[in-house]
Coordinates of C-alpha atoms in Angstrom, one line a residue:
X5 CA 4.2 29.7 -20.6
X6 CA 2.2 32.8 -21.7
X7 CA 1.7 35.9 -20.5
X8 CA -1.7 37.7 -20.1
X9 CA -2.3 41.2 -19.1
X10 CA 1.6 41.1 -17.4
X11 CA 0.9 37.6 -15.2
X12 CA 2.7 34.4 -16.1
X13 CA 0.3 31.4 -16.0
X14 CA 1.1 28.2 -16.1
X15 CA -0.1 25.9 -18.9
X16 CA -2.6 24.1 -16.9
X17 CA -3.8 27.5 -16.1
X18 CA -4.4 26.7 -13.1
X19 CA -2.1 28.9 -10.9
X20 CA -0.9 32.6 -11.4
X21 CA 3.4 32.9 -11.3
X22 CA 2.9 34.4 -8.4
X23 CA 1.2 32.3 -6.2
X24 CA 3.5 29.2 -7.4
X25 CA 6.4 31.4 -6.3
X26 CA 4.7 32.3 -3.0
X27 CA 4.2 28.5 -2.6
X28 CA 7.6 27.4 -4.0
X29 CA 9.0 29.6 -1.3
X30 CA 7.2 28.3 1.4
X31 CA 8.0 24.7 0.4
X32 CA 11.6 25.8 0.4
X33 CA 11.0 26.9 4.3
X34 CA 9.1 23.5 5.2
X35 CA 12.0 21.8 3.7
X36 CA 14.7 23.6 5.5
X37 CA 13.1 23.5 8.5
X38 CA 12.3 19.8 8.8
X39 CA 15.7 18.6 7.7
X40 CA 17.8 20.7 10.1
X41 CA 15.4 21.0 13.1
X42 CA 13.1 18.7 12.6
X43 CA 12.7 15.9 16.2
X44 CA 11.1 13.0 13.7
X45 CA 14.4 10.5 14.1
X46 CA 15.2 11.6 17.6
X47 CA 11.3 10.6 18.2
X48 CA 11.4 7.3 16.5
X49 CA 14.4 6.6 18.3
X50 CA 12.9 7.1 22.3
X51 CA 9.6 4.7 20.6
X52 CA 11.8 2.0 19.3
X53 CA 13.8 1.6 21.6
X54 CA 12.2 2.9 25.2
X55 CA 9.0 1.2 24.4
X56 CA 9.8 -1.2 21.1
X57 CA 7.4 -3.1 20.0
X58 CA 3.7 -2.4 20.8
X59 CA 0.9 -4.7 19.7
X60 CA -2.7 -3.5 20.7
X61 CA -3.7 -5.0 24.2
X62 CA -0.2 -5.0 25.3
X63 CA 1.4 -3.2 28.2
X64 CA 3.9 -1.7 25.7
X65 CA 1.3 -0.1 23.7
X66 CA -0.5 1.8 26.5
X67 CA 3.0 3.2 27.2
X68 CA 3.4 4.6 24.0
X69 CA -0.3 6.1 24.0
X70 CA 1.2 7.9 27.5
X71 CA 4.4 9.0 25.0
X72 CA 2.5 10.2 21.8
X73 CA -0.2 12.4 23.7
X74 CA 2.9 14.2 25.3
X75 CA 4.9 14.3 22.4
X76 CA 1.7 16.3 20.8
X77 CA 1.7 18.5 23.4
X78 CA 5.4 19.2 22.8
X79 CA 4.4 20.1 18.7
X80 CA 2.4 22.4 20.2
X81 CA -1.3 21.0 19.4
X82 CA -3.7 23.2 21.2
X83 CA -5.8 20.0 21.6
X84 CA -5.0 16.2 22.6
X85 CA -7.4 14.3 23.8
X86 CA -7.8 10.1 23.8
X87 CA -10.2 8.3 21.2
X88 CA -11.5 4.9 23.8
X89 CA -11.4 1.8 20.9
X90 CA -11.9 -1.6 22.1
X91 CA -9.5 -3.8 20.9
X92 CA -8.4 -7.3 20.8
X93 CA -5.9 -9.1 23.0
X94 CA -3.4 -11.3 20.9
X95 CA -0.9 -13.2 22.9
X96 CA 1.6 -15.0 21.4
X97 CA 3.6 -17.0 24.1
X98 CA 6.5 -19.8 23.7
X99 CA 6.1 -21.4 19.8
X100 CA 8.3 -23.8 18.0
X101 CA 8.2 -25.9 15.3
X102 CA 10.3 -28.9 14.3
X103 CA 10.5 -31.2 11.3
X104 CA 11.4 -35.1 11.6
X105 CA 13.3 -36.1 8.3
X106 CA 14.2 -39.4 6.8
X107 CA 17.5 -40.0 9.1
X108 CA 15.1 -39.7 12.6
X109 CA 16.2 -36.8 13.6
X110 CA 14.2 -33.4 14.5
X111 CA 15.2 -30.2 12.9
X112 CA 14.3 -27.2 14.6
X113 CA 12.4 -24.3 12.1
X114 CA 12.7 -20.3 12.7
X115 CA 9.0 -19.4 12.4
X116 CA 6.2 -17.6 13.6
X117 CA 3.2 -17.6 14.3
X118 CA 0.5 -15.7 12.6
X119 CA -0.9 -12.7 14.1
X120 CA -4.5 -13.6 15.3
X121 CA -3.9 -17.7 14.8
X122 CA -4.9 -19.9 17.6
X123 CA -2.1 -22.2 18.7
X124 CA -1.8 -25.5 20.2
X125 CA -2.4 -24.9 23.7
X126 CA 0.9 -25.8 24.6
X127 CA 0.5 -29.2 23.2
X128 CA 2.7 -31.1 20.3
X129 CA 0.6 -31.1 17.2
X130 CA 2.4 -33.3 14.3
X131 CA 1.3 -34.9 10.8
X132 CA 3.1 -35.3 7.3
X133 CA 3.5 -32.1 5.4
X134 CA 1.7 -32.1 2.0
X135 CA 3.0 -28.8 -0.5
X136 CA 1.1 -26.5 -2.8
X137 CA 2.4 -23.9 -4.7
X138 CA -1.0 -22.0 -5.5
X139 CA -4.5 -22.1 -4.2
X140 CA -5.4 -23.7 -7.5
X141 CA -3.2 -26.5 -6.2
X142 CA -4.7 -26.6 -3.5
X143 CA -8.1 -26.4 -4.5
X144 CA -7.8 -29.9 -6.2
X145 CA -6.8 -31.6 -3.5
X146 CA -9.8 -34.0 -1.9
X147 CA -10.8 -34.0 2.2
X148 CA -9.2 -37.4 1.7
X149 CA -5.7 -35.7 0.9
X150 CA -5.5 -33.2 3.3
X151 CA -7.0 -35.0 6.7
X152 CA -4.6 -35.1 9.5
X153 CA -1.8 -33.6 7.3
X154 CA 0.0 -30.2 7.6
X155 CA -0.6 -28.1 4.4
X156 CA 2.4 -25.8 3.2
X157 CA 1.6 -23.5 1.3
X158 CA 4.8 -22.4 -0.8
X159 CA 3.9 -19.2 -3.1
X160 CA 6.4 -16.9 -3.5
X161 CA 6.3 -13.5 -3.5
X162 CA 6.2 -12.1 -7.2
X163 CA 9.8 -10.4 -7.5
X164 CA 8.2 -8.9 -11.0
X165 CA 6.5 -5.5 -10.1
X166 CA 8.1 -2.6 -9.6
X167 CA 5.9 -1.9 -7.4
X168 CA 6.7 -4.4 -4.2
X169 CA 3.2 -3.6 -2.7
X170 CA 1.6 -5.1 -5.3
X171 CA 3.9 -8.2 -4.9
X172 CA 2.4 -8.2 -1.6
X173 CA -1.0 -7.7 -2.5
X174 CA -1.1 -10.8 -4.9
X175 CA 1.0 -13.3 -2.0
X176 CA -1.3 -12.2 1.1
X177 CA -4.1 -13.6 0.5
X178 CA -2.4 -17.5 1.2
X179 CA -1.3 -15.4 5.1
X180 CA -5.2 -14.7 5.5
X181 CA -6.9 -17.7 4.3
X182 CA -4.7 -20.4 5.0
X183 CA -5.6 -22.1 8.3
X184 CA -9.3 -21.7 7.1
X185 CA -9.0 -23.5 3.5
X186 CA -6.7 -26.1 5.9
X187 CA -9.5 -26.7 8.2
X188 CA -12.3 -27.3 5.8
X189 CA -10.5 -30.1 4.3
X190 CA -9.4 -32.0 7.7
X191 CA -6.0 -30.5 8.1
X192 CA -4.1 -29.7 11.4
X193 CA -2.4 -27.0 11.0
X194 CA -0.8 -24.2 8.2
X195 CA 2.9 -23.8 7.0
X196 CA 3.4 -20.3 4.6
X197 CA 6.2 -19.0 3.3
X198 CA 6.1 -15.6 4.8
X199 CA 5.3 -12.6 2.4
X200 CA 9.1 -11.5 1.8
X201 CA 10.7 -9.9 -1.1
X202 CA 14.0 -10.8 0.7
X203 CA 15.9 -13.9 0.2
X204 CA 16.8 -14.6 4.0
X205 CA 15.9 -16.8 6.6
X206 CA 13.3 -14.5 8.8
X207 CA 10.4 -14.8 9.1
X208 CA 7.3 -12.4 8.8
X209 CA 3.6 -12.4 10.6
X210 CA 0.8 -10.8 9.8
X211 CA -2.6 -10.8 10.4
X212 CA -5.0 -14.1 9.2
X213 CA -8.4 -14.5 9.7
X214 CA -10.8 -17.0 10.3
X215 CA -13.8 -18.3 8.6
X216 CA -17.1 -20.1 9.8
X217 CA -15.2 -23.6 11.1
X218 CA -12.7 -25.0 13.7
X219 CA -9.9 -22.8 14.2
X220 CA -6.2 -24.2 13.4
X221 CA -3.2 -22.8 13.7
X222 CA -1.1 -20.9 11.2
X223 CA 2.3 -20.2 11.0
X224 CA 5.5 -18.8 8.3
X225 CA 8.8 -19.8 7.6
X226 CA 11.3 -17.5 6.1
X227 CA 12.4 -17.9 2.8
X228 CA 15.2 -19.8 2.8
X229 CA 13.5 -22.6 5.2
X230 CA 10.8 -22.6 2.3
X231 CA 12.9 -23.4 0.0
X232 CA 15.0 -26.2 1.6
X233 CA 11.7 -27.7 2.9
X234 CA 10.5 -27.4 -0.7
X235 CA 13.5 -29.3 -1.8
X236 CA 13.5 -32.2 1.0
X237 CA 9.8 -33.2 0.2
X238 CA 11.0 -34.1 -3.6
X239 CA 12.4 -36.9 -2.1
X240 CA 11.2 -38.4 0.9
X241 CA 8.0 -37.8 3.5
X242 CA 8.2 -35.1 6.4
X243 CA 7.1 -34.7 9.4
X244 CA 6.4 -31.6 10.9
X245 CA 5.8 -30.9 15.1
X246 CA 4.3 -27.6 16.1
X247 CA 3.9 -26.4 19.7
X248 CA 2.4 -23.4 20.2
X249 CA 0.9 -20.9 23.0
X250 CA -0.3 -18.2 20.9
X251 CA -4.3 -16.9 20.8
X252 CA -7.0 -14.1 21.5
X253 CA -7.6 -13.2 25.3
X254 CA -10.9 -11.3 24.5
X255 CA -10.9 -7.5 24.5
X256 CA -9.5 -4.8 26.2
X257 CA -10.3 -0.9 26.4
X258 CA -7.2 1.0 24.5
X259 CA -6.9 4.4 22.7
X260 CA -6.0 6.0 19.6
X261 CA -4.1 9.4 20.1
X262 CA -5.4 12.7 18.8
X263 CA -3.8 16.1 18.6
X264 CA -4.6 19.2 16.6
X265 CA -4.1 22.8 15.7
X266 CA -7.7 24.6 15.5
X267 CA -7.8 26.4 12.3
X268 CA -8.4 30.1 12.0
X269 CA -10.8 30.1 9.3
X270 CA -13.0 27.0 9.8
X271 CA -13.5 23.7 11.7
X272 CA -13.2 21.9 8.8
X273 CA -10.7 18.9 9.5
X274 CA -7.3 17.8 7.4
X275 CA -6.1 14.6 9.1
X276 CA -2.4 13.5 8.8
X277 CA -1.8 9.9 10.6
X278 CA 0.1 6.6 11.2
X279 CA -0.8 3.6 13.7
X280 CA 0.5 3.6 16.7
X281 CA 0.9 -0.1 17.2
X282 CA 2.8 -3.1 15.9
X283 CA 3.5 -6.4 15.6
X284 CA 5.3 -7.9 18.7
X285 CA 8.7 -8.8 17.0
X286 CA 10.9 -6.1 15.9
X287 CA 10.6 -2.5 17.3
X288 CA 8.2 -1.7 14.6
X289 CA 10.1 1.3 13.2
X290 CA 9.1 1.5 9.7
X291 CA 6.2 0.1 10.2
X292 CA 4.6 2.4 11.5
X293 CA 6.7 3.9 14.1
X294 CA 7.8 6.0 11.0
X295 CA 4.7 7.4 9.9
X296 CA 3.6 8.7 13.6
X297 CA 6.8 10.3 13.9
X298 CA 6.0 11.8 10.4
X299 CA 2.7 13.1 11.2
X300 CA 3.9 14.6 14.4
X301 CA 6.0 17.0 12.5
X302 CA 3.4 18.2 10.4
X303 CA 1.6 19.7 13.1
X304 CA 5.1 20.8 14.6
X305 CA 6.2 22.5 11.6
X306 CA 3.1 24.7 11.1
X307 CA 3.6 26.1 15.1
X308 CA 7.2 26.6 14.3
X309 CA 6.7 28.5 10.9
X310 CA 4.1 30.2 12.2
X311 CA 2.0 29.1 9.2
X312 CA -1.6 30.4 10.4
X313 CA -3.5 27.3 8.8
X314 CA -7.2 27.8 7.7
X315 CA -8.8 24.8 8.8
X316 CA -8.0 22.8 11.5
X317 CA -5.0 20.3 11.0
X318 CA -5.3 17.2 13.0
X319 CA -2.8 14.0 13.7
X320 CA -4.1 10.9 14.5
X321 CA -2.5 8.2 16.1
X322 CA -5.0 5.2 15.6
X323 CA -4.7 2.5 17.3
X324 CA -4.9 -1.2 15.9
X325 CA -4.4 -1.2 12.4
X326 CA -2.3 -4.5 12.3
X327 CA -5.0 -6.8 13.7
X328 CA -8.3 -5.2 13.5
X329 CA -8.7 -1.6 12.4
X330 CA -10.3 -0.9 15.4
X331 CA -8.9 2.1 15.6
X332 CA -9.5 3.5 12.1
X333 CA -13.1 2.2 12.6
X334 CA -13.7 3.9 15.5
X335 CA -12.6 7.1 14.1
X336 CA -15.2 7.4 11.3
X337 CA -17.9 6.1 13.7
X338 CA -17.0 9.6 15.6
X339 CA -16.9 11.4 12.2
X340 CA -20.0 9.9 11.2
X341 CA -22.1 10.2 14.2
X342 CA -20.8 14.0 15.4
X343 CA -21.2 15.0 11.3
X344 CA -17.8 17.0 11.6
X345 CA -16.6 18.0 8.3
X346 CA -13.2 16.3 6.6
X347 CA -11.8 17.8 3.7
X348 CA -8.7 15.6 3.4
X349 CA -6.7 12.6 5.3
X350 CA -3.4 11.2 4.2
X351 CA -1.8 8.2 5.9
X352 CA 1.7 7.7 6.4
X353 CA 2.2 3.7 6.1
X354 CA 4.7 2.9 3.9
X355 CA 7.7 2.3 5.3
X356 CA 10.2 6.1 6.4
X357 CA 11.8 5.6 3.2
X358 CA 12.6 8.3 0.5
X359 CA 9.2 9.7 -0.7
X360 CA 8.4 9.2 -4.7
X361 CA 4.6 10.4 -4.6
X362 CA 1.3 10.2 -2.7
X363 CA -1.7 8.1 -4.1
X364 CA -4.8 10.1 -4.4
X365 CA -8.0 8.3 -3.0
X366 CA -10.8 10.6 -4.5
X367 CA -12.9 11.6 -7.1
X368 CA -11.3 12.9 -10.2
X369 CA -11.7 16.8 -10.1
X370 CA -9.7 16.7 -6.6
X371 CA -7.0 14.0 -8.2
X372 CA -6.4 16.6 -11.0
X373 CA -6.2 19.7 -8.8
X374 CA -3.6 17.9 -6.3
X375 CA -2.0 16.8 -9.8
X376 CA -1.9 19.9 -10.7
X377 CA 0.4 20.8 -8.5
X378 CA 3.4 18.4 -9.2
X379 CA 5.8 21.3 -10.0
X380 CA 6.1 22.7 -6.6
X381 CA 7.0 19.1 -5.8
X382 CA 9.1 18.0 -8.1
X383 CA 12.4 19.9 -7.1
X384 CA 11.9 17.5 -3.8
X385 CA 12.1 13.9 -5.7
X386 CA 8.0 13.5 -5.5
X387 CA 6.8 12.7 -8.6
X388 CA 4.3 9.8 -8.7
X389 CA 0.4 10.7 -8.3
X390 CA -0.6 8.3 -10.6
X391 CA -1.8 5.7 -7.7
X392 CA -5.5 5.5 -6.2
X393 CA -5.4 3.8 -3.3
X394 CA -5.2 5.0 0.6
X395 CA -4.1 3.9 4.2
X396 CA -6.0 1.1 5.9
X397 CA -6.9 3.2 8.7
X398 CA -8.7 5.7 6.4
X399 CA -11.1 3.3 4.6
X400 CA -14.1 4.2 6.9
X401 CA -13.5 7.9 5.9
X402 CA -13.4 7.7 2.3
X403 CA -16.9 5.2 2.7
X404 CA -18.0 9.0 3.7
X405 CA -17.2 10.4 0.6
X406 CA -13.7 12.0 2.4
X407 CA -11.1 12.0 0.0
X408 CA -8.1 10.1 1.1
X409 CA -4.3 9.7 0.4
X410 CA -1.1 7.9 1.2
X411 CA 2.3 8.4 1.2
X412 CA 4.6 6.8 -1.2
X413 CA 7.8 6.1 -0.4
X414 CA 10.3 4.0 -1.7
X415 CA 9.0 0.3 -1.6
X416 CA 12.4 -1.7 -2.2
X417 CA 13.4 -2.7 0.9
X418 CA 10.2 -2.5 3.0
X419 CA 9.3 -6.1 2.5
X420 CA 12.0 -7.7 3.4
X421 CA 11.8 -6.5 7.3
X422 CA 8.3 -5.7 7.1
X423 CA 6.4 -7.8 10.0
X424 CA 9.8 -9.3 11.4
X425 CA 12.4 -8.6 14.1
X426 CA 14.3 -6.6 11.6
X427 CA 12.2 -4.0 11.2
X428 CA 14.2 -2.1 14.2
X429 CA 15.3 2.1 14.4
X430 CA 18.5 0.9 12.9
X431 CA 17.0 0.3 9.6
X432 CA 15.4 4.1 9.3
X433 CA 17.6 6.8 7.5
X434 CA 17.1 10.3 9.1
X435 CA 17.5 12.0 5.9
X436 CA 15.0 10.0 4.2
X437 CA 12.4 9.7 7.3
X438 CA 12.4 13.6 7.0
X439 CA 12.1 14.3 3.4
X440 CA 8.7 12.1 4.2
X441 CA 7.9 14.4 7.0
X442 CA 8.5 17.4 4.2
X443 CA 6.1 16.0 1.7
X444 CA 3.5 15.4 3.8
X445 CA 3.9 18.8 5.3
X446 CA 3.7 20.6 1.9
X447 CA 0.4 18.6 0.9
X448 CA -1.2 19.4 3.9
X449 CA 0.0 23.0 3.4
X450 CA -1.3 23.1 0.3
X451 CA -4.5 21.7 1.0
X452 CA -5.4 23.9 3.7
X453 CA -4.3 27.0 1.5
X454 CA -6.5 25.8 -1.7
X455 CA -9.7 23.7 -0.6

């Protein structure tokens, strides 16, 4: 540190001592506030477990749209209004799969289906089981090979990176593509070992897609079932029976939940979000009951501070993130065609575990600036801005030129419930949930103070 003409600067010379202590102190405030008064857990409680699980098109989720736009009215938005997003209807009905071994007997399988995969239509479908281990396996296998057989596809994911979302991003692309690469070789249906850095027997879904071709089912087996399947088809031929009711039932008109304070200076919009739905196993708690929860808090801390933001601070609950984006899409559309002006969106997605750092989306002038600012966060455990990548939901906003962000929380554990029945409010610690709620607070805070 120097000092010129009586003001401390900091080295980056970026910020005058005292604005940093003018900011420090309000950070201090957003902290204190949200860990002893803040309603984030209490929240996530009455959506996991009044409502639960909420996959777009479902009953469940149009109840929590009812629950979110009041619960922005509680934080005191001066504005809440529904966002109309057709999306798709996934059902997933009665599923079971079963495996005949060498002695004659069947074997029942925990599984489940793939989110988005057709099923059976109530009808046994059963063929040998054939095993890769990587799509370069699989890609020398002949049409010859794989007709009438069931393909498993048994890559693990990568326990090597630090970083468990990148573990995640190298195994997901077997959940997407398998029942397509099955298909166009003859196959019947698609085994995966579900993408889980967990050594257990549950399961995980997750969206799949298909390509041009006939449309097979796809389903995942935990790990532990992967691994004793793996081991049983060393020595002898399998049979596996799948019966299945799962597939799309067309669309349906939903919503996507918006609520904002109007800022005193400008219209200019800050976005802080989560999706509002889930996968239908589970009570989707960290994912992303967690992150709406979060953002909620934002806009309630600013009315209970009384912080008198500059431009207008918006939460938005989109709508169908897990199996379509609809939601997200939807949004920019409006951006797009209404040519409102975004400064900044951050997406809370991550799991409500301790926050290490937020991941900057955006050109490099921005990244440094936000950089920049790392002491004021330090003192609260956030320390990573190093990554470059943003929320799902925010793509079509940073196609505008918007820059984006993300949360970063602790990644550890999210994989192992992430997608499954186990990803229930029991798993979310308040302390940690709230620390998120700070960070994203103090961002936001920052933002609308600087840009």
């Amino acid at each position: 540190m120097k000092k010129i003409l009586g003001t401390t600067l900091t080295l980056l010379g970026l910020t005058v001592f005292g604005q940093a202590k003018e900011d420090s102190i309000q950070f201090a405030k957003i902290s204190t506030e949200i860990l002893n008064k803040g309603k984030a857990y209490n929240e996530l409680r009455e959506l996991t477990k009044n409502i639960g699980h909420r996959l777009s098109g479902s009953a469940s989720y149009e109840k929590a749209v009812t629950w979110a736009e009041q619960k922005l009215r509680d934080a005191g938005a001066d504005k809440v209004w529904l966002q109309e997003v057709m999306v798709p209807v996934w059902v997933r009905g009665k599923e079971s799969l079963q495996i005949k071994t060498s002695n004659g007997k069947w074997k029942s399988l925990k599984m489940l289906s793939l989110g988005n995969s057709e099923g059976t239509g109530g009808k046994d479908v059963s063929g040998e089981i054939i095993m890769v281990r990587s799509m370069e396996e699989y890609d020398k296998l002949s049409p010859e090979q794989v007709k009438d057989k069931i393909v498993f596809f048994n890559y693990p994911f990568s326990q090597t990176y630090i970083e468990t979302f990148r573990g995640y991003g190298d195994a997901a692309k077997y959940r997407s593509t398998a029942a397509s690469l099955t298909a166009k070789k003859g196959g019947k249906f698609a085994i995966i070992r579900s993408l889980s850095s967990a050594f257990d027997d549950v399961p995980h879904t997750g969206s799949m897609r298909y390509q041009d071709g006939k449309k097979i089912p796809a389903v995942a087996v935990g790990s532990t079932t992967a691994d004793e399947l793996a081991e049983l088809l060393k020595s002898q031929k399998i049979t596996a029976k799948l019966n299945s009711n799962c597939g799309m039932k067309g669309e349906k008109l939903s919503h996507s939940v918006i609520g904002e304070i109007t800022g005193k200076k400008d219209k200019s919009v800050i976005v802080v979000g989560g999706h509002l739905d889930s996968w239908d196993v589970g009570e989707g708690a960290h994912d992303d009951g967690s992150g709406i929860v979060q953002s909620i808090e934002v806009l309630r801390t600013f009315k209970n501070l009384g912080i008198q933001n500059n431009h207008t601070i918006r939460v938005v609950c989109f709508a169908n993130e897990e199996n379509g984006v609809k939601g997200g899409v939807m949004y920019g559309k409006t951006v797009k065609e209404n040519n409102e002006k975004h400064l900044f969106a951050i997406e809370t997605d991550a799991g409500g575990f301790t926050p290490r750092g937020i991941s900057l989306d955006m050109d490099n002038e921005k990244r440094k600036q936000i950089q920049s600012w790392a002491d004021l966060f330090l003192p609260y455990g956030i320390y990573d801005f190093k990554n470059t990548y943003s929320g799902t939901d925010l793509y079509p906003l940073h196609d505008l030129g918007i820059p984006t962000a993300e949360l970063v929380p602790d990644s550890q554990r999210y994989f192992d419930i992430h997608h499954t029945e186990e990803d229930t409010f029991e798993k979310v610690n308040r302390r940690e949930l709230l620390l998120g709620a700070s960070t994203l607070t103090q961002i936001i805070y920052m933002i609308d103070k600087n840009w």
